[in-house]
Amino acid sequence: GQQVMQIPQYQHVQEGEDFTTYCNSSTTLSNIQWYKQRPGGHPVFLIQLVKSGEVKKQKRLTFQFGEAKKNSSLHITATQTTDVGTYFCAGLEGGSNYKLTFGKGTLLTVNP
Amino acid sequence: EADIYQTPRYLVIGTGKKITLECSQTMGHDKMYWYQQDPGMELHLIHYSYGVNSTEKGDLSSESTVSRIRTEHFPLTLESARPSHTSQYLCASGLLEETQYFGPGTRLLVL
């Protein structure tokens, strides 16, 4: 079955440093989604990428979808303490399955 | 903010008890999901449904069961709770190819 690998598992940064998490799928995806889960909270949808090579920005967050639609990345510029949490990617298989597979997540901690 | 609700939010219960975790959404979504998540860990899909009278087991084997009699309601039942069931249970709903909206979760502690 489809596998979605996410690295790194953990990342600790000083406030102001940049942060990147990477996501790789074993199969070509229909789309990829990113979620953020604050400590003690539930996952909240951030963004969805659909097109090959797509790049989207949300303030300090930049999301990319690879040309082959099998990998993606989330980059945060100049992290802040409010960025703390676990970031999950989730790949959607196409066809008749439409199954969303979550990566294991990257836990980001920020030292003020 | 999505309209998806879970009750109870917290539950402490003794071994052997039967429990039902409730999940309701008012968005008319056909697809609903149950995930199990230990603190700081990955999401494990345990059940999902594509619509009324449709239920499927997820990737993680679970002793729980689900039902989908109404579009808006997707309860999860444990016939006999055990300490190994201690975890957070997250319900989510969504449309085909669309995002998943998560409820606030139920934190279950089985003594």
mmCIF file of C-alpha atoms in Angstrom:
data_model
loop_
_atom_site.group_PDB
_atom_site.id
_atom_site.type_symbol
_atom_site.label_atom_id
_atom_site.label_comp_id
_atom_site.label_asym_id
_atom_site.label_seq_id
_atom_site.Cartn_x
_atom_site.Cartn_y
_atom_site.Cartn_z
ATOM 1 C CA GLY A 1 0.000 0.000 0.000
ATOM 2 C CA GLN A 2 0.889 3.649 -0.186
ATOM 3 C CA GLN A 3 3.516 4.914 2.223
ATOM 4 C CA VAL A 4 4.234 8.511 3.144
ATOM 5 C CA MET A 5 7.593 9.132 4.770
ATOM 6 C CA GLN A 6 8.284 12.373 6.612
ATOM 7 C CA ILE A 7 11.598 13.679 7.913
ATOM 8 C CA PRO A 8 12.937 14.753 10.272
ATOM 9 C CA GLN A 9 10.939 13.265 13.134
ATOM 10 C CA TYR A 10 12.009 16.060 15.464
ATOM 11 C CA GLN A 11 13.561 19.489 14.964
ATOM 12 C CA HIS A 12 14.630 21.947 17.631
ATOM 13 C CA VAL A 13 15.555 25.464 16.537
ATOM 14 C CA GLN A 14 16.379 28.801 18.041
ATOM 15 C CA GLU A 15 13.746 31.463 17.472
ATOM 16 C CA GLY A 16 14.530 33.225 14.207
ATOM 17 C CA GLU A 17 16.101 30.196 12.540
ATOM 18 C CA ASP A 18 14.515 28.567 9.516
ATOM 19 C CA PHE A 19 12.865 25.134 9.520
ATOM 20 C CA THR A 20 12.059 22.621 6.793
ATOM 21 C CA THR A 21 10.208 19.311 6.863
ATOM 22 C CA TYR A 22 10.129 16.897 3.926
ATOM 23 C CA CYS A 23 7.549 14.420 2.772
ATOM 24 C CA ASN A 24 8.002 11.555 0.285
ATOM 25 C CA SER A 25 5.362 9.225 -1.104
ATOM 26 C CA SER A 26 5.894 5.766 -2.537
ATOM 27 C CA THR A 27 3.235 6.486 -5.167
ATOM 28 C CA THR A 28 2.171 9.440 -7.310
ATOM 29 C CA LEU A 29 -0.324 11.601 -5.477
ATOM 30 C CA SER A 30 -3.521 13.316 -6.528
ATOM 31 C CA ASN A 31 -2.785 16.045 -4.030
ATOM 32 C CA ILE A 32 -0.868 16.626 -0.826
ATOM 33 C CA GLN A 33 -2.116 18.371 2.269
ATOM 34 C CA TRP A 34 -0.369 19.829 5.286
ATOM 35 C CA TYR A 35 -1.728 19.958 8.818
ATOM 36 C CA LYS A 36 -0.469 21.490 12.059
ATOM 37 C CA GLN A 37 -1.177 20.084 15.492
ATOM 38 C CA ARG A 38 -0.385 22.258 18.476
ATOM 39 C CA PRO A 39 0.623 20.447 21.695
ATOM 40 C CA GLY A 40 -2.544 19.091 23.301
ATOM 41 C CA GLY A 41 -4.635 20.020 20.280
ATOM 42 C CA HIS A 42 -5.978 18.410 17.154
ATOM 43 C CA PRO A 43 -4.662 18.582 13.575
ATOM 44 C CA VAL A 44 -5.717 21.697 11.692
ATOM 45 C CA PHE A 45 -5.596 21.959 7.924
ATOM 46 C CA LEU A 46 -2.993 24.384 6.570
ATOM 47 C CA ILE A 47 -2.949 23.988 2.801
ATOM 48 C CA GLN A 48 -3.514 21.682 -0.155
ATOM 49 C CA LEU A 49 -1.236 21.380 -3.214
ATOM 50 C CA VAL A 50 -2.588 19.858 -6.395
ATOM 51 C CA LYS A 51 -0.437 20.776 -9.386
ATOM 52 C CA SER A 52 2.972 19.408 -10.282
ATOM 53 C CA GLY A 53 5.685 21.852 -9.157
ATOM 54 C CA GLU A 54 3.197 24.004 -7.269
ATOM 55 C CA VAL A 55 4.487 26.498 -4.713
ATOM 56 C CA LYS A 56 2.216 28.257 -2.229
ATOM 57 C CA LYS A 57 3.017 30.742 0.504
ATOM 58 C CA GLN A 58 1.261 31.631 3.724
ATOM 59 C CA LYS A 59 3.165 34.489 5.369
ATOM 60 C CA ARG A 60 6.396 32.852 6.595
ATOM 61 C CA LEU A 61 5.378 29.351 5.415
ATOM 62 C CA THR A 62 6.294 28.082 1.941
ATOM 63 C CA PHE A 63 4.867 24.825 0.611
ATOM 64 C CA GLN A 64 6.166 22.974 -2.447
ATOM 65 C CA PHE A 65 4.875 20.015 -4.424
ATOM 66 C CA GLY A 66 7.433 18.118 -6.482
ATOM 67 C CA GLU A 67 7.363 17.831 -10.254
ATOM 68 C CA ALA A 68 6.628 14.107 -10.055
ATOM 69 C CA LYS A 69 3.899 14.699 -7.437
ATOM 70 C CA LYS A 70 5.615 12.275 -5.066
ATOM 71 C CA ASN A 71 7.319 14.671 -2.675
ATOM 72 C CA SER A 72 6.613 17.891 -0.851
ATOM 73 C CA SER A 73 8.202 20.270 1.613
ATOM 74 C CA LEU A 74 7.169 22.864 4.161
ATOM 75 C CA HIS A 75 9.631 25.647 4.933
ATOM 76 C CA ILE A 76 9.189 28.164 7.734
ATOM 77 C CA THR A 77 11.299 31.315 7.596
ATOM 78 C CA ALA A 78 12.400 32.940 10.853
ATOM 79 C CA THR A 79 10.560 30.658 13.242
ATOM 80 C CA GLN A 80 8.579 32.050 16.152
ATOM 81 C CA THR A 81 7.449 30.367 19.359
ATOM 82 C CA THR A 82 3.930 30.238 17.931
ATOM 83 C CA ASP A 83 5.200 27.823 15.264
ATOM 84 C CA VAL A 84 5.677 25.090 17.866
ATOM 85 C CA GLY A 85 3.771 21.910 17.082
ATOM 86 C CA THR A 86 3.734 18.819 14.933
ATOM 87 C CA TYR A 87 3.471 19.282 11.186
ATOM 88 C CA PHE A 88 1.892 16.438 9.244
ATOM 89 C CA CYS A 89 1.836 15.922 5.528
ATOM 90 C CA ALA A 90 -0.958 13.800 4.061
ATOM 91 C CA GLY A 91 -0.961 12.382 0.562
ATOM 92 C CA LEU A 92 -4.142 11.616 -1.317
ATOM 93 C CA GLU A 93 -4.161 8.695 -3.727
ATOM 94 C CA GLY A 94 -6.202 9.195 -6.817
ATOM 95 C CA GLY A 95 -8.260 6.720 -8.777
ATOM 96 C CA SER A 96 -11.224 5.164 -7.030
ATOM 97 C CA ASN A 97 -9.510 4.920 -3.666
ATOM 98 C CA TYR A 98 -9.230 8.572 -2.571
ATOM 99 C CA LYS A 99 -7.377 7.417 0.483
ATOM 100 C CA LEU A 100 -5.520 10.028 2.509
ATOM 101 C CA THR A 101 -2.315 8.730 4.101
ATOM 102 C CA PHE A 102 -0.648 10.770 6.825
ATOM 103 C CA GLY A 103 3.084 10.961 7.403
ATOM 104 C CA LYS A 104 4.366 10.414 10.943
ATOM 105 C CA GLY A 105 4.829 14.137 11.445
ATOM 106 C CA THR A 106 7.684 16.442 12.396
ATOM 107 C CA LEU A 107 7.668 17.876 15.886
ATOM 108 C CA LEU A 108 9.046 21.413 15.885
ATOM 109 C CA THR A 109 10.180 23.034 19.105
ATOM 110 C CA VAL A 110 11.427 26.620 19.215
ATOM 111 C CA ASN A 111 13.736 28.004 21.862
ATOM 112 C CA PRO A 112 12.932 31.673 22.590
ATOM 113 C CA GLU B 1 -13.719 26.640 11.940
ATOM 114 C CA ALA B 2 -15.299 23.306 11.098
ATOM 115 C CA ASP B 3 -18.393 22.033 12.884
ATOM 116 C CA ILE B 4 -17.336 18.640 14.172
ATOM 117 C CA TYR B 5 -17.954 17.602 17.727
ATOM 118 C CA GLN B 6 -16.727 14.841 19.954
ATOM 119 C CA THR B 7 -17.995 13.744 23.344
ATOM 120 C CA PRO B 8 -16.855 13.106 25.910
ATOM 121 C CA ARG B 9 -13.650 15.157 25.764
ATOM 122 C CA TYR B 10 -12.126 13.184 28.620
ATOM 123 C CA LEU B 11 -13.064 9.754 29.952
ATOM 124 C CA VAL B 12 -11.598 7.725 32.797
ATOM 125 C CA ILE B 13 -13.074 4.265 33.045
ATOM 126 C CA GLY B 14 -12.367 0.871 34.560
ATOM 127 C CA THR B 15 -11.256 -2.235 32.696
ATOM 128 C CA GLY B 16 -14.054 -4.277 31.168
ATOM 129 C CA LYS B 17 -16.512 -1.425 30.748
ATOM 130 C CA LYS B 18 -18.301 -0.774 27.477
ATOM 131 C CA ILE B 19 -17.813 2.713 26.099
ATOM 132 C CA THR B 20 -19.070 4.696 23.147
ATOM 133 C CA LEU B 21 -17.260 7.743 21.827
ATOM 134 C CA GLU B 22 -19.539 10.123 19.979
ATOM 135 C CA CYS B 23 -18.690 12.106 16.853
ATOM 136 C CA SER B 24 -21.030 14.421 14.986
ATOM 137 C CA GLN B 25 -20.567 16.832 12.113
ATOM 138 C CA THR B 26 -22.989 19.339 10.684
ATOM 139 C CA MET B 27 -21.248 19.924 7.363
ATOM 140 C CA GLY B 28 -22.951 17.131 5.432
ATOM 141 C CA HIS B 29 -19.648 15.385 4.738
ATOM 142 C CA ASP B 30 -19.892 11.881 3.346
ATOM 143 C CA LYS B 31 -16.492 10.719 4.553
ATOM 144 C CA MET B 32 -15.751 10.273 8.238
ATOM 145 C CA TYR B 33 -12.745 8.822 10.045
ATOM 146 C CA TRP B 34 -11.512 7.677 13.411
ATOM 147 C CA TYR B 35 -7.845 8.004 14.313
ATOM 148 C CA GLN B 36 -5.973 6.818 17.378
ATOM 149 C CA GLN B 37 -3.049 8.962 18.505
ATOM 150 C CA ASP B 38 -0.748 8.596 21.491
ATOM 151 C CA PRO B 39 0.716 11.891 22.790
ATOM 152 C CA GLY B 40 3.234 13.358 20.356
ATOM 153 C CA MET B 41 2.968 10.388 18.046
ATOM 154 C CA GLU B 42 1.634 9.636 14.590
ATOM 155 C CA LEU B 43 -2.018 9.337 13.592
ATOM 156 C CA HIS B 44 -3.294 5.791 13.151
ATOM 157 C CA LEU B 45 -6.424 5.340 11.045
ATOM 158 C CA ILE B 46 -8.654 2.754 12.748
ATOM 159 C CA HIS B 47 -11.990 3.160 10.940
ATOM 160 C CA TYR B 48 -13.510 5.131 8.100
ATOM 161 C CA SER B 49 -16.796 5.520 6.296
ATOM 162 C CA TYR B 50 -17.701 6.738 2.821
ATOM 163 C CA GLY B 51 -21.340 7.280 3.696
ATOM 164 C CA VAL B 52 -24.408 5.878 5.410
ATOM 165 C CA ASN B 53 -24.177 2.112 6.026
ATOM 166 C CA SER B 54 -20.562 2.097 4.820
ATOM 167 C CA THR B 55 -17.764 1.301 7.290
ATOM 168 C CA GLU B 56 -14.237 0.027 6.730
ATOM 169 C CA LYS B 57 -11.346 -0.923 8.971
ATOM 170 C CA GLY B 58 -8.294 1.297 8.772
ATOM 171 C CA ASP B 59 -4.597 0.569 8.757
ATOM 172 C CA LEU B 60 -4.298 -0.109 12.478
ATOM 173 C CA SER B 61 -6.023 -3.144 13.863
ATOM 174 C CA SER B 62 -8.504 -2.111 16.508
ATOM 175 C CA GLU B 63 -10.905 -3.933 18.803
ATOM 176 C CA SER B 64 -13.385 -1.114 18.426
ATOM 177 C CA THR B 65 -16.422 -1.052 16.144
ATOM 178 C CA VAL B 66 -18.209 1.792 14.377
ATOM 179 C CA SER B 67 -21.580 2.444 12.805
ATOM 180 C CA ARG B 68 -22.883 4.983 10.300
ATOM 181 C CA ILE B 69 -26.658 5.072 10.415
ATOM 182 C CA ARG B 70 -26.892 8.803 9.788
ATOM 183 C CA THR B 71 -24.611 11.007 7.692
ATOM 184 C CA GLU B 72 -23.792 13.310 10.561
ATOM 185 C CA HIS B 73 -23.074 10.686 13.217
ATOM 186 C CA PHE B 74 -20.165 8.202 13.451
ATOM 187 C CA PRO B 75 -19.888 6.668 16.928
ATOM 188 C CA LEU B 76 -17.055 4.358 18.001
ATOM 189 C CA THR B 77 -17.671 1.581 20.536
ATOM 190 C CA LEU B 78 -15.345 -0.481 22.698
ATOM 191 C CA GLU B 79 -17.201 -3.493 24.087
ATOM 192 C CA SER B 80 -14.676 -4.149 26.846
ATOM 193 C CA ALA B 81 -12.135 -1.445 27.584
ATOM 194 C CA ARG B 82 -8.574 -2.398 28.506
ATOM 195 C CA PRO B 83 -5.582 -0.321 29.670
ATOM 196 C CA SER B 84 -4.024 -0.816 26.207
ATOM 197 C CA HIS B 85 -6.917 1.254 24.801
ATOM 198 C CA THR B 86 -5.668 4.307 26.670
ATOM 199 C CA SER B 87 -5.058 6.937 24.003
ATOM 200 C CA GLN B 88 -6.511 9.969 22.267
ATOM 201 C CA TYR B 89 -9.236 9.264 19.704
ATOM 202 C CA LEU B 90 -9.719 11.816 16.946
ATOM 203 C CA CYS B 91 -12.721 11.953 14.647
ATOM 204 C CA ALA B 92 -12.529 13.704 11.281
ATOM 205 C CA SER B 93 -14.782 14.328 8.317
ATOM 206 C CA GLY B 94 -14.345 15.568 4.772
ATOM 207 C CA LEU B 95 -15.468 15.579 1.171
ATOM 208 C CA LEU B 96 -13.927 13.547 -1.635
ATOM 209 C CA GLU B 97 -10.412 14.875 -2.365
ATOM 210 C CA GLU B 98 -10.966 17.633 0.123
ATOM 211 C CA THR B 99 -9.357 18.386 3.440
ATOM 212 C CA GLN B 100 -10.149 16.547 6.621
ATOM 213 C CA TYR B 101 -11.644 18.502 9.502
ATOM 214 C CA PHE B 102 -10.749 17.122 12.898
ATOM 215 C CA GLY B 103 -12.781 17.193 16.072
ATOM 216 C CA PRO B 104 -11.181 18.164 19.391
ATOM 217 C CA GLY B 105 -10.607 14.537 20.340
ATOM 218 C CA THR B 106 -11.481 12.270 23.258
ATOM 219 C CA ARG B 107 -8.742 11.452 25.726
ATOM 220 C CA LEU B 108 -9.427 7.983 27.122
ATOM 221 C CA LEU B 109 -7.790 6.525 30.216
ATOM 222 C CA VAL B 110 -8.592 2.942 31.102
ATOM 223 C CA LEU B 111 -7.592 1.909 34.603
#
